[in-house]
XYZ file of C-alpha atoms in Angstrom:
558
model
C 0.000 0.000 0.000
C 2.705 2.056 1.086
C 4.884 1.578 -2.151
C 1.250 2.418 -4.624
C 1.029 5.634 -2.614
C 4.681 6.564 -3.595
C 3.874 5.616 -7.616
C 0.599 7.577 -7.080
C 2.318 10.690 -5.637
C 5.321 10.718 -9.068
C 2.906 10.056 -11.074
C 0.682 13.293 -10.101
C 4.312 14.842 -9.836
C 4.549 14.062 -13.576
C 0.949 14.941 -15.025
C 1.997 18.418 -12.900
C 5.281 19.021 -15.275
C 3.212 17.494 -18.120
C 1.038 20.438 -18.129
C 3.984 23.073 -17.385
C 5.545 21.268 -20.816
C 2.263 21.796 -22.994
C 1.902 25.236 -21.691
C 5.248 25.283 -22.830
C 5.194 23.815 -26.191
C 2.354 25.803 -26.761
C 3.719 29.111 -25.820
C 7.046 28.316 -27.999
C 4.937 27.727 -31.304
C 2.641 30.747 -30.314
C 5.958 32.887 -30.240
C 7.417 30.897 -33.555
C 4.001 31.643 -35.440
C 3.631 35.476 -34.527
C 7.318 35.870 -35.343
C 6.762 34.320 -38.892
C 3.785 36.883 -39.575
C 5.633 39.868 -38.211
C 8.388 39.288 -40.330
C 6.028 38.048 -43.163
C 8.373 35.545 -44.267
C 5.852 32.825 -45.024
C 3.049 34.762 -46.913
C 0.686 31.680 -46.688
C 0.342 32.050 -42.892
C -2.460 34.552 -42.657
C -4.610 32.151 -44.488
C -4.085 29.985 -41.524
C -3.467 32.215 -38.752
C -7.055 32.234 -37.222
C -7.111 28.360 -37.125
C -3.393 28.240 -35.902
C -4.396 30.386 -33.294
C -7.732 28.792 -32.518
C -5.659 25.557 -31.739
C -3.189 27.228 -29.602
C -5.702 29.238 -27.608
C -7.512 25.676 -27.493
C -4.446 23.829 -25.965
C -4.484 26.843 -23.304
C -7.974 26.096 -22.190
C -7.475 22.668 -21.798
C -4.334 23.095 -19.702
C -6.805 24.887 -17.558
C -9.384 22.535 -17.508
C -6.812 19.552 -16.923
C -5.773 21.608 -13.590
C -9.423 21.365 -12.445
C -9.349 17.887 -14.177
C -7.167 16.423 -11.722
C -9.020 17.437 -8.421
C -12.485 16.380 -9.971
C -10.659 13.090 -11.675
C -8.726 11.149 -8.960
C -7.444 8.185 -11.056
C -3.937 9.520 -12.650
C -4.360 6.981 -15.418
C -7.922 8.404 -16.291
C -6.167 11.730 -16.671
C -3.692 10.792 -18.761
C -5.623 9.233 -21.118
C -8.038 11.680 -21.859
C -5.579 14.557 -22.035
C -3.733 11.596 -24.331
C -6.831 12.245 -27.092
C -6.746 15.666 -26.799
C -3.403 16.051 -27.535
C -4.102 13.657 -30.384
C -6.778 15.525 -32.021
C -4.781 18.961 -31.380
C -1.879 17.662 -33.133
C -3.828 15.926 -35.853
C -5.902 19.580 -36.657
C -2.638 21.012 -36.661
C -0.629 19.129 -38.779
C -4.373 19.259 -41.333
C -4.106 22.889 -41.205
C -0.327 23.368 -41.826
C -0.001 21.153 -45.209
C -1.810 17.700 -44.154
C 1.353 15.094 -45.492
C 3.999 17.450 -45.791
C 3.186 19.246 -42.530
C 6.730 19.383 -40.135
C 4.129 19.058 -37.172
C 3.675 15.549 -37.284
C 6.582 15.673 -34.803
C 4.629 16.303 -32.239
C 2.695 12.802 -32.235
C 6.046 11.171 -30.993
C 5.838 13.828 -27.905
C 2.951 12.513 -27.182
C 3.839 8.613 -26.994
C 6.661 8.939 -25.022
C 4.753 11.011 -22.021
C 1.920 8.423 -22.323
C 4.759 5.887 -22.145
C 5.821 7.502 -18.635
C 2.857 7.378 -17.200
C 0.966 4.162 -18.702
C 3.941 2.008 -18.968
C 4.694 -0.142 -22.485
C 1.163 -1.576 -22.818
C -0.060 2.134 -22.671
C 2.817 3.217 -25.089
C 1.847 0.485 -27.825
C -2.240 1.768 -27.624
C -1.198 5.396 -27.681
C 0.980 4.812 -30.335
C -1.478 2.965 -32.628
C -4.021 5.686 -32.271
C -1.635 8.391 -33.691
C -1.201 6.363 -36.208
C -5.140 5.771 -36.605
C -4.950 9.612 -36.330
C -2.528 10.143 -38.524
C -3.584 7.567 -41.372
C -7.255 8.515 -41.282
C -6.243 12.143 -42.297
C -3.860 11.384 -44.929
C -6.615 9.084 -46.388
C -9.020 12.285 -46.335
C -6.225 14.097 -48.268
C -5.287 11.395 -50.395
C -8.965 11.272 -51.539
C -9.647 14.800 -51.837
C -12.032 14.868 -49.468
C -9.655 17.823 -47.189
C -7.558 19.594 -48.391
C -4.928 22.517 -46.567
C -6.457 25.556 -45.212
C -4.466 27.762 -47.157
C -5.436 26.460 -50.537
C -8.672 27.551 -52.113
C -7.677 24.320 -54.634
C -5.537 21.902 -54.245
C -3.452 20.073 -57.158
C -2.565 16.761 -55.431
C 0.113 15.197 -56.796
C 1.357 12.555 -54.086
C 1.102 9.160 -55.470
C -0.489 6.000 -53.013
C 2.904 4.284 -53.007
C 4.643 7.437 -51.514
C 1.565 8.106 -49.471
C 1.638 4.600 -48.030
C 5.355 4.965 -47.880
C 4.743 8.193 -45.421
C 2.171 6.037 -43.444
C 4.417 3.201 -42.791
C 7.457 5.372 -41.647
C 5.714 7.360 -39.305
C 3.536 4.293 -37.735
C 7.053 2.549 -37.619
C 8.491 5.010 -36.098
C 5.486 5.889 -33.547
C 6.170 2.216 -32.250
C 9.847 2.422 -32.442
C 9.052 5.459 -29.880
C 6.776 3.556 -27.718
C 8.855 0.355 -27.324
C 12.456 2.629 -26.905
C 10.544 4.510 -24.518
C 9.073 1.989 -22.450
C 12.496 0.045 -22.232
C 13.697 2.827 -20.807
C 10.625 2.801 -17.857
C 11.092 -0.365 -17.294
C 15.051 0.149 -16.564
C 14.356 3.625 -14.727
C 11.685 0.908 -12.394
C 14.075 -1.612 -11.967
C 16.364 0.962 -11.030
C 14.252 2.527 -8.859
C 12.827 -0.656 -7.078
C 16.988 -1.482 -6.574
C 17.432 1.285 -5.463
C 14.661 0.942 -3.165
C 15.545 -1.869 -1.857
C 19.573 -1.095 -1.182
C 18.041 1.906 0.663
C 15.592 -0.295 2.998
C 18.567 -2.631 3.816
C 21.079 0.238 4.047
C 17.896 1.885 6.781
C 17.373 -1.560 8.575
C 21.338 -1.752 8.656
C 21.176 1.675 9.939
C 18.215 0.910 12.490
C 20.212 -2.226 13.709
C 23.312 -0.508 14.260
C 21.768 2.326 16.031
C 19.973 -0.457 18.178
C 22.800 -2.013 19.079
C 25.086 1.191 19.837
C 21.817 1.898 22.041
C 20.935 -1.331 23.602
C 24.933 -1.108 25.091
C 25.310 -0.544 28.719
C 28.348 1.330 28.316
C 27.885 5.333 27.131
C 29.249 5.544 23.528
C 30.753 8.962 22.492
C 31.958 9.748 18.961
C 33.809 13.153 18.616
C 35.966 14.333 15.714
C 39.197 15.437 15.670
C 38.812 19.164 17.358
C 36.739 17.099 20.211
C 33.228 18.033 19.141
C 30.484 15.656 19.438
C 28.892 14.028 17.314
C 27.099 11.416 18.483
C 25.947 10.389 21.856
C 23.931 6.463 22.464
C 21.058 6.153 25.210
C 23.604 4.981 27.903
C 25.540 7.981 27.932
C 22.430 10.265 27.860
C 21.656 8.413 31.188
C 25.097 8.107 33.042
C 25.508 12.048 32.231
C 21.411 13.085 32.045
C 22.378 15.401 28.986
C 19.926 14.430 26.344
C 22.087 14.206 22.670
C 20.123 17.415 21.163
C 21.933 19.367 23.865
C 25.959 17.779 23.464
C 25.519 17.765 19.665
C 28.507 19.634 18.419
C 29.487 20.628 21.963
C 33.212 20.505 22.709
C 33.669 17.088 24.629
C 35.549 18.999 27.615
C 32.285 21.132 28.595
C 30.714 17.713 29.754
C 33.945 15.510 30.452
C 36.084 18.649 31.871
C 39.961 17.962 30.757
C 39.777 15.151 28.965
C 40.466 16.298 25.430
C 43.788 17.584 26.923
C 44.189 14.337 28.010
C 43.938 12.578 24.606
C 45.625 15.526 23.137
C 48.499 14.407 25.233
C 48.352 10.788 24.718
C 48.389 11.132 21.209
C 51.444 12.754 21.083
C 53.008 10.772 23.240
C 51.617 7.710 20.850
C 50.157 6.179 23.491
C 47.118 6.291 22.195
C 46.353 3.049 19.892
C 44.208 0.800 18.808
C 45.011 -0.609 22.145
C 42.867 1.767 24.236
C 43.543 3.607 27.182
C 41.459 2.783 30.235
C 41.428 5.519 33.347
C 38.559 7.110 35.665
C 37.247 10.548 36.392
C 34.828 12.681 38.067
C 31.954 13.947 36.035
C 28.988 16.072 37.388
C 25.218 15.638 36.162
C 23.177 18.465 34.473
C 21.879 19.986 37.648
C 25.496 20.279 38.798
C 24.647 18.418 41.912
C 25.133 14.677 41.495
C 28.640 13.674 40.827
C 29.818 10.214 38.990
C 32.718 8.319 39.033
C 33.179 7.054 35.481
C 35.442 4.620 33.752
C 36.508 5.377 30.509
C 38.454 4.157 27.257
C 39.301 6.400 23.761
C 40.352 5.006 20.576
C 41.206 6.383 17.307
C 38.169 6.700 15.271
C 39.259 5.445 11.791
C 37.391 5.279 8.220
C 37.681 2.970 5.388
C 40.679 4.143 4.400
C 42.113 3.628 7.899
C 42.837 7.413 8.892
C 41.982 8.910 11.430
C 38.665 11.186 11.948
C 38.091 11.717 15.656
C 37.914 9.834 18.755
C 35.075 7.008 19.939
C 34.529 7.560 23.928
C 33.580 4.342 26.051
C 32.840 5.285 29.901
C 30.431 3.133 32.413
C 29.630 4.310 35.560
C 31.232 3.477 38.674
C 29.433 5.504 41.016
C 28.145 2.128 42.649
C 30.891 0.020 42.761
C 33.064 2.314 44.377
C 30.341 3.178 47.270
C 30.397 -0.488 47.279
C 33.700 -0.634 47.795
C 34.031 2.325 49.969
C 30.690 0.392 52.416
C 33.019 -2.443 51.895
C 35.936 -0.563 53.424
C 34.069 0.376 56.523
C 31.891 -2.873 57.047
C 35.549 -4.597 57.425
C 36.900 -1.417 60.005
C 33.488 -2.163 61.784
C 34.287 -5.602 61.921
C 37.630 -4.841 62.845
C 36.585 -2.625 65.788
C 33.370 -4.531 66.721
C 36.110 -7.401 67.431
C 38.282 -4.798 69.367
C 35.340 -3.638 71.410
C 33.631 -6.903 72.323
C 36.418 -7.845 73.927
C 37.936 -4.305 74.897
C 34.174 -3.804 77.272
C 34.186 -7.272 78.761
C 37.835 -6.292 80.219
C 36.417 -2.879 81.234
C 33.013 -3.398 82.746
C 34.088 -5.908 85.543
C 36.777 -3.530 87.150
C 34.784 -0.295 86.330
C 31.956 -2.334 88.328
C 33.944 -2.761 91.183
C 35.490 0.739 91.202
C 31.791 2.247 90.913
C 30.499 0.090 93.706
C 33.857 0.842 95.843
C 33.461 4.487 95.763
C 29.864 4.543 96.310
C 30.712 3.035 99.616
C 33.570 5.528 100.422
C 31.044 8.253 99.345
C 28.262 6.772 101.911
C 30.532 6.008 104.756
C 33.098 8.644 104.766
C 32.589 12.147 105.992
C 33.792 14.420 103.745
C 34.637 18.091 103.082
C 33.563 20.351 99.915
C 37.004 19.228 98.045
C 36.847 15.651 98.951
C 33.124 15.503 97.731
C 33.857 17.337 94.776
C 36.567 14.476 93.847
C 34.188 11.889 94.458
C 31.634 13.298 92.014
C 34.791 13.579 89.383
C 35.479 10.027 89.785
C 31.430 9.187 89.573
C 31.311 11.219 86.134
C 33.723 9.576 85.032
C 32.408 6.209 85.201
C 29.797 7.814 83.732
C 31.058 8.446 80.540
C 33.279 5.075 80.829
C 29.923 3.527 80.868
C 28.545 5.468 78.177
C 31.254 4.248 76.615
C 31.523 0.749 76.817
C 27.198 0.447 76.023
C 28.320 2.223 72.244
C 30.884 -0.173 72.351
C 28.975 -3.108 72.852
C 25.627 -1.520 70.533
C 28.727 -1.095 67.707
C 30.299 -4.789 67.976
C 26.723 -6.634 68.597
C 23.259 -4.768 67.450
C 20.617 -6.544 70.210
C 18.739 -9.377 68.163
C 15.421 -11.551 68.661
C 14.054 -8.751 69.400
C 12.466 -7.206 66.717
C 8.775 -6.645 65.729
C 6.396 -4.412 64.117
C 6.812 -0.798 65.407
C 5.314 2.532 64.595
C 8.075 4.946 63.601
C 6.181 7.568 64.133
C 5.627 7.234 67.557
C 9.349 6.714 67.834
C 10.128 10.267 66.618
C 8.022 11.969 68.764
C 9.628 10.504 71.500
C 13.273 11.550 70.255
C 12.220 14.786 69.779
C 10.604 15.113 72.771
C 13.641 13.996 74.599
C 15.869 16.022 73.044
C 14.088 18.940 73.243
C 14.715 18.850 77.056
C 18.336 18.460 76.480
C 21.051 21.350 76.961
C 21.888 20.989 73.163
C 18.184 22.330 72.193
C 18.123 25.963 71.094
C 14.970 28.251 71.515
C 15.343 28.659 67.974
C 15.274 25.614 66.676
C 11.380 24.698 64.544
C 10.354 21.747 63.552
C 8.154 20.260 60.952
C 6.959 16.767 60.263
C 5.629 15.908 57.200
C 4.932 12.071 58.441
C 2.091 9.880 58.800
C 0.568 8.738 61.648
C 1.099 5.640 60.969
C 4.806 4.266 59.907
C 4.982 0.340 60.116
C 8.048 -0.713 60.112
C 10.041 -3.928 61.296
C 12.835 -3.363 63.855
C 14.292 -3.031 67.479
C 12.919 -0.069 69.141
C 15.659 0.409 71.276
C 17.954 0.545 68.120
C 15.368 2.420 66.037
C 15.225 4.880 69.240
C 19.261 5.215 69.348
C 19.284 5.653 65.822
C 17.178 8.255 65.372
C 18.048 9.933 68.235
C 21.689 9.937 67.095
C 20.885 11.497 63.883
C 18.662 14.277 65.000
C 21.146 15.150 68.211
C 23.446 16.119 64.913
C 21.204 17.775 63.397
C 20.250 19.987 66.528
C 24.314 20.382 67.385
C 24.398 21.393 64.141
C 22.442 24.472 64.311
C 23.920 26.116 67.231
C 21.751 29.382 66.330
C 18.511 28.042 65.928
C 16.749 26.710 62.234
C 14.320 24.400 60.797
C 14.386 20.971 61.496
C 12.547 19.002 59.087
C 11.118 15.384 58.935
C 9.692 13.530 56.301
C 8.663 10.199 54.717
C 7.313 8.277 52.070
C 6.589 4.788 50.784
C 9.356 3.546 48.188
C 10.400 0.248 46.116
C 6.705 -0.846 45.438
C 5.740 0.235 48.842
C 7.996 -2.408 50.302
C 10.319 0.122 52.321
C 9.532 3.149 54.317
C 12.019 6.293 53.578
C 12.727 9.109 56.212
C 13.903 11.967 55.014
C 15.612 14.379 58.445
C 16.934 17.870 57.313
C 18.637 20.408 59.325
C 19.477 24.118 58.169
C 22.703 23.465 60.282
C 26.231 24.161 59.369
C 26.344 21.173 56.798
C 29.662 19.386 56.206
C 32.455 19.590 53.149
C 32.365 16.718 50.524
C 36.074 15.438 52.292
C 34.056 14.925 55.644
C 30.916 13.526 54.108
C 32.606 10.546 52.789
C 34.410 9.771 56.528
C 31.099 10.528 58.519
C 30.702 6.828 59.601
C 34.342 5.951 59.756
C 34.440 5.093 63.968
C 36.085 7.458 65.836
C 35.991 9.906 63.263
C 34.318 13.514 64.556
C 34.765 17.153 64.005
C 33.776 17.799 67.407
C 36.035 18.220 70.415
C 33.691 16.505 73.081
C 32.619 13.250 70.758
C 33.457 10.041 70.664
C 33.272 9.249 67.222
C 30.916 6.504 67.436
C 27.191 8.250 67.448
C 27.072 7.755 63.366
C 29.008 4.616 62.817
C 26.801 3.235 65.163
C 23.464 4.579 63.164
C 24.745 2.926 60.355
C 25.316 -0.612 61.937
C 22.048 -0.078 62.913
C 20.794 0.424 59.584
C 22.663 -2.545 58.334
C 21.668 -4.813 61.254
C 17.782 -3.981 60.172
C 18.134 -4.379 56.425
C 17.721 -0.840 55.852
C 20.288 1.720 54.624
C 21.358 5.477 55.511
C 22.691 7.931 52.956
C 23.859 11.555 53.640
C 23.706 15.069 51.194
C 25.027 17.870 53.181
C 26.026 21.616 51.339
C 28.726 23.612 53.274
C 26.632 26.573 54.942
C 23.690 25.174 53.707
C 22.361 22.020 55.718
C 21.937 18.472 56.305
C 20.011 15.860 54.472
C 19.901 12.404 56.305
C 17.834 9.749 54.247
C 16.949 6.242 56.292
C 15.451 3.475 54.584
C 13.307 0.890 56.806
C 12.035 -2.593 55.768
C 7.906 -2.049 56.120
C 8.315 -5.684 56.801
C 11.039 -8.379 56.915
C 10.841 -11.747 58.272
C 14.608 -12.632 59.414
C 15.839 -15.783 60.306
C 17.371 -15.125 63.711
């Protein structure tokens, strides 16, 4: 259907540029004619002038009335064929009034085979071409018999005997089929040329199509650039990894999106380093927003052409992002390991004698009558402890999260009790607001001991955080088909640099000259004991983003 819609449209293209041609041809004899009686160089052309005319002027109103023709008169073959007889019967009064057998406008009949041969193929030529010479014969016949005679003669002295007359016949029938069959070989070599060439373009587009599916369907971003380091092509993967959609990179200089690494190619080339064996390194690249950095590996090649020379550069680059958090959660699962080892054993050895020396000063403290200083000492020793204790129970919560004892708990409820208990701490400021964007309702499966320490950790930073007051912000939602609950706690605080983000739950690592170290590396055991996960976005200045995801439900093995 698709390919009769194409003939259909070149063939209307054709009957278009048909008409333009009569209009033409018509024009050109118009101007031929008027030039002859100007000049008066043929004297017998007045006689005829009116009829010559008459046919001309008739040729321009049925150009017109072919136009209209053609939007009454869908069928292109129709068309042809009736503007095919007029043109017949044009030609034929024309050639009658100009001299009948020795008329010179008997040329035009082969005109008209060979457009009918366009348009209605061989079969069409061969019919067309037997009617002008139907046409033709029938009107030498006339002549021969002296039943017409030319215009211009009031009496004519025919002289043309039947052998020459049948002689004229047969050379111009002859020839009107030596036009059609010439011109239809010709169609039929133009179609077969055309339907090749059809069909090397549909296999050249389906090559195309595959090609671009398969540079596409790759998981790695594919980057062609030329030899400057402007883009030229860039596959779904790397629209992804980067979030720059091609219509933006097209053309774009390669370092506005990878920054430096033309000068890095630039260098390896002239160093020869870069082959055909390709280069493989990493590098930091930032997403459209400017706010979500990637870690990418990458490759570059020479991009060559048939002739093997080089045209520009082909870019290969995955992202890594992943694997190295991996690596980097990796890093710290083992140092928690490490130090949950150290500290199991490190609080065993501690609690026993810091037992006995807390039970052996309470009894000095009782029995003893002291003054002011003595007292004072005592309480000094007793804070201590305090803090020993406090201690060794983050010790102990880092090395071995409580289990068996988790259940179904309402997070919600959990947060108003950290807030409430930290809002009665010295570390709350008058200034501090909050907002909670949460439901009532929070389901989630966990230890609410651990889910209390957790949070509470989390939003004592926060708080610490913003020493002058701000908003404190908590909300959640449902994520991973509703299988996991996410809460989302913001501060307007201080906020951290991108060097202290990444060491945040490293144990024993704080920016604060009081802490132990051990309040966020224990939040994140947490998280890991309970299936769940904790990620941090933090602007310098700016604030604190803490997001904690919970397991609605998960039934452990323990």
């Amino acid at each position: 259907m698709k390919y009769h819609n194409v003939q259909d449209e070149r063939l209307t293209g054709r009957l278009r540029r048909l008409l333009f041609v009569r209009v033409f041809i018509t024009s050109f004899l118009l101007g031929i004619s008027l030039f002859i009686q100007l000049t008066g160089t043929t004297p017998t052309l007045s006689s005829i002038s009116p009829f010559l005319y008459s046919v001309i002027v008739s040729s321009y109103i049925l150009s017109l009335v072919f136009v209209g023709l053609g939007k009454i008169i869908k069928q292109v073959y129709i068309n042809v064929y009736i503007q095919v007889f007029c043109d017949i019967s044009l030609i034929s009064l024309l050639v009658y009034a100009t001299g009948g057998i020795m008329s010179i406008y008997s040329i035009f009949y082969p005109l008209v085979i060979i457009y009918s041969t366009l348009f209605l193929s061989k079969r069409g030529g061969l019919i067309i071409a037997s009617l002008c010479g139907l046409f033709l014969g029938f009107l030498l016949n006339l002549e021969y018999y002296q039943v017409i005679h030319p215009i211009y003669l009031e009496k004519w002295d025919y002289h043309f005997t039947a052998g020459y007359v049948l002689a004229r016949m047969f050379i111009h029938i002859l020839s009107f089929y030596i036009v059609a069959l010439l011109v239809s070989f010709i169609v039929q070599q133009e179609a077969s040329t055309r339907e090749l060439l059809s069909k090397k373009e549909n296999e050249f587009a389906q090559l195309d199509l595959l090609h671009k599916r398969i540079v596409d369907s790759a998981t790695s971003g594919i980057v062609t650039m030329d030899l400057y380091g402007y883009i030229k092509s860039f596959n779904r993967s790397a629209e992804e990894i980067t979030e720059y959609p091609f219509a933006i990179v097209e053309n774009k200089h390669v370092d506005v999106f990878f920054s430096g690494l033309y000068a890095i190619i630039k260098e390896k080339a002239i160093h020869g380093s870069l082959s055909r064996a390709t280069m493989r390194e990493e590098m930091v690249i930032y997403s459209k927003n400017q706010q979500k950095k990637r870690v990418i590996g990458y490759s570059v090649s020479p991009l060559m052409d048939n002739r093997n020379r080089m045209i520009g550069y082909l870019l290969m680059f995955q992202d890594l992002t992943a694997t190295r958090e991996m690596e980097l959660e990796i890093q710290k699962s083992k140092q928690l390991a490490l130090v949950g080892e150290m500290a199991a054993g490190l609080a065993h050895e501690i609690r026993n004698p810091l037992a006995s020396i807390s039970g052996s000063i309470q009894m000095l403290r009782n029995n003893l009558l002291l003054d002011d200083t003595n007292a004072r000492l005592i309480q000094i020793i007793l804070r201590g402890r305090d803090q020993l204790e406090h201690l060794v129970k983050n010790f102990l919560l880092l090395s071995r999260p409580l289990k068996n004892q988790k259940k179904i708990i309402n997070l919600s409820e959990i947060i108003n009790e950290v807030i409430e208990s930290i809002a009665h701490s010295e570390d709350w400021k008058r200034g501090i607001q909050v907002i909670k964007r949460t439901d009532t309702e929070l389901p989630i499966y966990g230890n609410p001991n651990e889910i209390y320490q957790l949070l509470y950790n989390v939003v004592l930073n926060a708080v610490q955080a913003m020493p002058d007051g701000g908003i404190l912000t908590f909300e959640s939602k449902t994520v991973v088909d509703e299988a996991n609950i996410e809460l989302c706690i913001s501060d307007t605080g201080c906020g951290m640099t991108e060097a202290t983000l990444h060491k945040v739950f490293y144990p024993f690592y704080t920016t604060k000259e009081t802490g132990t170290g051990l309040g966020l590396a224990i939040v994140n055991r947490i998280a890991q004991s309970h299936h769940g996960s904790i990620h941090l976005e933090s602007v310098l200045h700016k604030g604190t983003l803490c997001r904690v995801r919970f397991p609605a439900q998960y039934e452990m093995n323990e």
